[in-house]
Coordinates of C-alpha atoms and ligand atoms in Angstrom, one line a residue:
X1 CA 100.1 98.3 61.6
X2 CA 101.5 96.6 64.0
X3 CA 103.4 92.6 64.7
X4 CA 106.2 93.3 61.6
X5 CA 109.1 91.6 62.5
X6 CA 112.2 90.9 59.8
X7 CA 115.2 90.2 60.1
X8 CA 117.6 93.2 58.9
X9 CA 120.4 91.1 57.8
X10 CA 118.6 88.9 56.0
X11 CA 116.8 91.3 53.6
X12 CA 120.1 92.9 52.8
X13 CA 122.3 89.3 52.3
X14 CA 119.9 90.1 48.3
X15 CA 122.5 92.7 47.4
X16 CA 121.9 96.0 45.6
X17 CA 119.1 94.8 43.5
X18 CA 116.0 96.4 44.0
X19 CA 113.9 94.3 42.6
X20 CA 116.3 91.3 45.1
X21 CA 116.1 93.0 48.1
X22 CA 111.6 93.6 47.5
X23 CA 110.9 89.8 47.2
X24 CA 113.9 89.0 50.4
X25 CA 111.0 91.7 52.0
X26 CA 108.2 89.5 50.4
X27 CA 109.9 86.3 51.5
X28 CA 109.5 86.8 55.1
X29 CA 106.5 88.4 55.5
X30 CA 104.6 86.0 53.9
X31 CA 101.9 88.1 53.0
X32 CA 98.3 87.5 51.3
X33 CA 97.7 89.9 48.5
X34 CA 96.5 93.3 49.4
X35 CA 98.1 96.6 50.2
X36 CA 101.9 96.2 51.5
X37 CA 102.0 97.9 55.5
X38 CA 105.4 100.0 53.8
X39 CA 105.6 102.2 56.7
X40 CA 105.7 98.5 58.9
X41 CA 108.5 97.2 57.3
X42 CA 109.9 100.9 57.4
X43 CA 109.8 100.9 60.9
X44 CA 111.1 96.8 61.1
X45 CA 114.0 97.8 59.1
X46 CA 115.5 100.6 61.2
X47 CA 113.9 103.8 60.1
X48 CA 113.1 105.3 63.9
X49 CA 110.7 107.8 62.2
X50 CA 108.5 108.3 59.5
X51 CA 107.0 112.1 60.0
X52 CA 104.7 113.3 57.5
X53 CA 104.7 117.5 56.6
X54 CA 104.4 119.8 53.7
X55 CA 107.1 119.9 51.6
X56 CA 107.2 122.3 48.4
X57 CA 110.7 121.3 46.3
X58 CA 110.7 117.5 47.6
X59 CA 108.6 115.0 47.3
X60 CA 110.4 113.0 50.4
X61 CA 113.7 113.1 51.7
X62 CA 116.0 110.5 54.0
X63 CA 117.9 111.8 56.8
X64 CA 121.1 108.5 57.5
X65 CA 124.6 108.7 58.4
X66 CA 127.5 106.8 56.2
X67 CA 126.7 103.7 58.3
X68 CA 123.0 104.0 57.6
X69 CA 121.7 101.9 61.2
X70 CA 119.2 104.2 61.9
X71 CA 116.8 106.8 59.6
X72 CA 114.0 109.0 59.1
X73 CA 111.3 109.1 56.7
X74 CA 110.1 112.9 55.4
X75 CA 107.4 113.3 53.1
X76 CA 105.4 115.5 51.4
X77 CA 102.0 116.5 53.4
X78 CA 100.9 117.7 49.8
X79 CA 100.6 114.3 47.5
X80 CA 97.9 111.7 48.5
X81 CA 98.7 109.5 51.1
X82 CA 99.6 106.1 47.5
X83 CA 101.9 109.1 46.6
X84 CA 102.7 108.9 50.0
X85 CA 103.0 105.0 50.0
X86 CA 105.5 105.1 47.3
X87 CA 107.4 107.8 48.4
X88 CA 108.3 106.0 51.7
X89 CA 109.3 102.4 50.0
X90 CA 110.9 104.8 47.4
X91 CA 113.0 106.2 50.4
X92 CA 112.9 102.5 51.9
X93 CA 114.9 102.1 48.9
X94 CA 117.8 103.3 49.0
X95 CA 118.0 103.2 52.7
X96 CA 119.1 99.2 51.9
X97 CA 120.2 99.8 49.4
X98 CA 124.3 99.2 50.1
X99 CA 125.2 101.4 47.2
X100 CA 123.8 104.4 46.4
X101 CA 125.2 107.2 47.7
X102 CA 124.2 110.4 49.4
X103 CA 122.4 113.1 47.2
X104 CA 123.2 115.6 50.4
X105 CA 125.5 115.9 53.5
X106 CA 122.2 114.3 56.1
X107 CA 121.3 111.9 53.1
X108 CA 118.4 111.4 50.4
X109 CA 116.5 114.2 49.2
X110 CA 113.7 113.4 46.3
X111 CA 111.8 115.3 44.0
X112 CA 109.0 114.6 42.1
X113 CA 111.4 114.3 39.1
X114 CA 113.4 111.3 41.0
X115 CA 109.9 109.6 41.5
X116 CA 109.4 109.3 38.0
X117 CA 112.5 108.5 36.9
X118 CA 112.6 105.5 35.2
X119 CA 115.9 103.6 33.5
X120 CA 114.7 103.4 30.4
X121 CA 113.9 107.1 31.2
X122 CA 115.3 109.9 29.4
X123 CA 118.2 112.7 29.2
X124 CA 116.6 115.0 31.4
X125 CA 120.2 116.9 33.7
X126 CA 121.1 114.8 36.1
X127 CA 124.4 112.4 36.8
X128 CA 123.5 109.3 35.6
X129 CA 124.6 107.7 38.7
X130 CA 121.7 110.4 40.4
X131 CA 118.9 108.9 37.6
X132 CA 120.5 105.1 37.7
X133 CA 120.4 105.4 41.6
X134 CA 116.3 107.1 41.8
X135 CA 115.1 104.1 38.8
X136 CA 116.4 101.5 41.3
X137 CA 114.8 103.0 44.6
X138 CA 111.8 103.3 42.4
X139 CA 112.0 99.8 41.2
X140 CA 112.7 99.1 44.8
X141 CA 109.5 100.9 45.7
X142 CA 106.9 99.3 42.9
X143 CA 107.5 95.5 43.9
X144 CA 107.1 96.0 47.2
X145 CA 104.2 98.1 46.6
X146 CA 102.8 95.4 44.0
X147 CA 104.8 92.8 43.8
X148 CA 105.1 89.9 40.2
X149 CA 104.1 87.8 42.3
X150 CA 100.7 89.0 42.9
X151 CA 99.9 90.7 39.6
X152 CA 99.0 87.9 37.6
X153 CA 94.8 88.6 37.7
X154 CA 95.5 92.1 37.2
X155 CA 97.9 92.2 33.4
X156 CA 96.1 89.9 31.9
X157 CA 95.0 89.3 27.8
X158 CA 94.2 92.3 25.9
X159 CA 95.9 95.6 27.6
X160 CA 92.0 97.7 29.0
X161 CA 92.9 100.7 31.6
X162 CA 90.2 98.8 33.7
X163 CA 92.3 96.8 35.3
X164 CA 95.6 99.5 36.4
X165 CA 92.2 101.0 37.8
X166 CA 91.3 97.7 40.1
X167 CA 95.5 97.2 40.9
X168 CA 96.1 100.8 41.8
X169 CA 92.8 100.0 44.9
X170 CA 93.5 96.6 45.0
X171 CA 97.2 97.3 46.5
X172 CA 96.8 101.2 47.4
X173 CA 98.7 103.0 45.2
X174 CA 98.5 106.4 42.1
X175 CA 97.0 105.8 39.2
X176 CA 100.8 106.5 37.6
X177 CA 102.5 103.8 39.7
X178 CA 99.7 101.3 38.7
X179 CA 99.8 102.9 35.2
X180 CA 103.1 101.8 34.7
X181 CA 103.3 98.7 36.6
X182 CA 101.4 97.7 34.2
X183 CA 103.3 98.6 31.2
X184 CA 106.1 96.8 32.9
X185 CA 104.2 93.6 34.0
X186 CA 102.2 93.3 30.1
X187 CA 102.9 90.9 27.3
X188 CA 101.9 92.9 25.3
X189 CA 103.6 96.4 23.5
X190 CA 102.4 99.1 25.7
X191 CA 103.8 103.1 26.9
X192 CA 102.0 104.9 29.0
X193 CA 101.7 108.9 28.4
X194 CA 100.7 111.3 31.2
X195 CA 99.6 115.1 29.7
X196 CA 98.3 117.8 31.2
X197 CA 95.6 120.0 29.6
X198 CA 96.3 118.4 26.6
X199 CA 99.9 118.9 26.6
X200 CA 102.5 116.1 27.3
X201 CA 103.9 115.8 31.4
X202 CA 106.0 112.3 30.1
X203 CA 105.7 109.1 28.3
X204 CA 107.0 105.9 29.6
X205 CA 107.5 103.3 27.6
X206 CA 107.5 99.9 27.5
X207 CA 110.2 97.7 26.6
X208 CA 109.2 96.4 23.7
X209 CA 107.4 99.5 22.1
X210 CA 108.7 101.8 19.5
X211 CA 110.1 105.1 20.2
X212 CA 107.3 107.8 21.2
X213 CA 107.2 111.1 19.1
X214 CA 105.6 112.9 21.8
X215 CA 108.4 115.3 24.1
X216 CA 107.6 117.0 27.6
X217 CA 104.9 119.8 26.3
X218 CA 104.1 119.4 23.2
X219 CA 100.4 119.0 23.0
X220 CA 98.5 115.8 22.6
X221 CA 97.2 114.2 19.6
X222 CA 93.0 113.9 20.3
X223 CA 91.9 111.2 23.1
X224 CA 90.0 109.1 22.7
X225 CA 86.7 110.5 24.9
X226 CA 85.1 109.3 28.2
X227 CA 82.3 106.5 28.2
X228 CA 79.2 108.5 29.7
X229 CA 78.7 109.4 32.9
X230 CA 82.2 107.7 33.2
X231 CA 86.1 109.2 33.1
X232 CA 87.4 106.5 31.0
X233 CA 86.8 106.0 27.3
X234 CA 87.2 103.2 25.0
X235 CA 89.8 102.3 23.8
X236 CA 90.8 103.1 19.7
X237 CA 92.2 103.1 17.2
X238 CA 95.0 106.2 16.6
X239 CA 97.3 107.1 13.8
X240 CA 100.5 106.0 14.3
X241 CA 102.5 108.5 12.4
X242 CA 100.7 111.5 15.0
X243 CA 102.3 109.7 18.4
X244 CA 104.9 107.9 16.9
X245 CA 108.1 107.5 15.6
X246 CA 108.0 106.6 11.8
X247 CA 106.0 103.3 12.6
X248 CA 104.2 103.0 9.1
X249 CA 103.8 98.2 10.7
X250 CA 102.8 99.6 13.4
X251 CA 99.0 99.2 14.4
X252 CA 97.8 101.3 17.9
X253 CA 95.3 101.4 19.9
X254 CA 94.5 104.2 21.9
X255 CA 92.4 104.8 25.4
X256 CA 92.2 107.1 28.1
X257 CA 91.3 108.1 32.2
X258 CA 89.7 111.9 31.9
X259 CA 91.0 112.9 35.6
X260 CA 90.7 116.1 37.5
X261 CA 92.1 119.0 36.6
X262 CA 92.8 118.3 33.3
X263 CA 95.1 115.6 33.7
X264 CA 95.3 113.0 31.5
X265 CA 96.8 109.9 31.6
X266 CA 97.0 107.8 28.1
X267 CA 97.5 104.4 27.7
X268 CA 99.4 103.1 23.8
X269 CA 98.8 99.7 23.0
X270 CA 101.3 99.2 20.0
X271 CA 100.9 95.7 17.7
X272 CA 102.4 94.3 15.0
X273 CA 99.9 95.5 11.5
X274 CA 101.7 93.7 9.3
X275 CA 99.6 91.5 7.9
X276 CA 97.2 93.7 7.2
X277 CA 100.0 96.3 5.5
X278 CA 99.9 92.6 3.5
X279 CA 96.6 92.3 2.4
X280 CA 96.6 96.1 1.3
X281 CA 99.5 96.1 -0.3
X282 CA 97.8 93.0 -2.0
X283 CA 94.4 94.9 -3.1
X284 CA 96.7 98.0 -4.0
X285 CA 98.8 95.8 -6.8
X286 CA 95.5 94.1 -7.6
X287 CA 93.6 97.5 -7.6
X288 CA 96.5 99.0 -9.8
X289 CA 96.7 95.6 -12.2
X290 CA 93.4 97.0 -13.0
X291 CA 94.2 100.2 -14.7
Ligands
ZN301 ZN1 114.5 109.0 45.7

């Protein structure tokens, strides 16, 4: 973990764009694909201490001054190591971004919800500015931990949660972060729905995905069961009406990774079904004609 030298001024020349900031770090690192040494990177960029402590209201915090000379990062000891890596990267994103304004007198304090914020995400509380900052810190974190330049082998072909597991393991990120990255970078129209005990926790649709009909705490439709001896199901066809708002022309497949404690992560893939409908319509018209 030692021996990383980074030029902070050069990194910060990238400006406020989170992707560019993270890319500027990778341009200097020149590392090979694999787990990114996030703690060493933070320490090479004027983070003087990373403390792991049990936290209850927050997942992480950045203690810093207005001039951002140095900073200290606090991460939740109750979270798994993969999640802690993401939190450290997120706080580093606040630290390096010149446009981010502290959320408290000593810096930034970030909740579990903040660490899920996405630019397209819903309007569940918080000011727009706060939400934008959190989404940007998340964008920075994932581009630092699973940079686009390394993703091609994991996001090719037909969408499959097996690839998500491989990607998450390869970069030591949580399955949650891994699947969200996958949805973002895969060419197909994808979304992920996280659920607990059969209720929706939240959904994260990709840019091309039709509108999800499931709000927080609503019951999830029946999920495909795992294949024998695994936690992972096959991708199965699903009724779009159960998952989406008015999308008759969409063919939907769902695949679920069942996790411990009643948690599940479901990948949805939407495909244009207009051609199929065309055939069905023709058949229907012909049969009507027969009568
Ligand atoms: Zn934050």
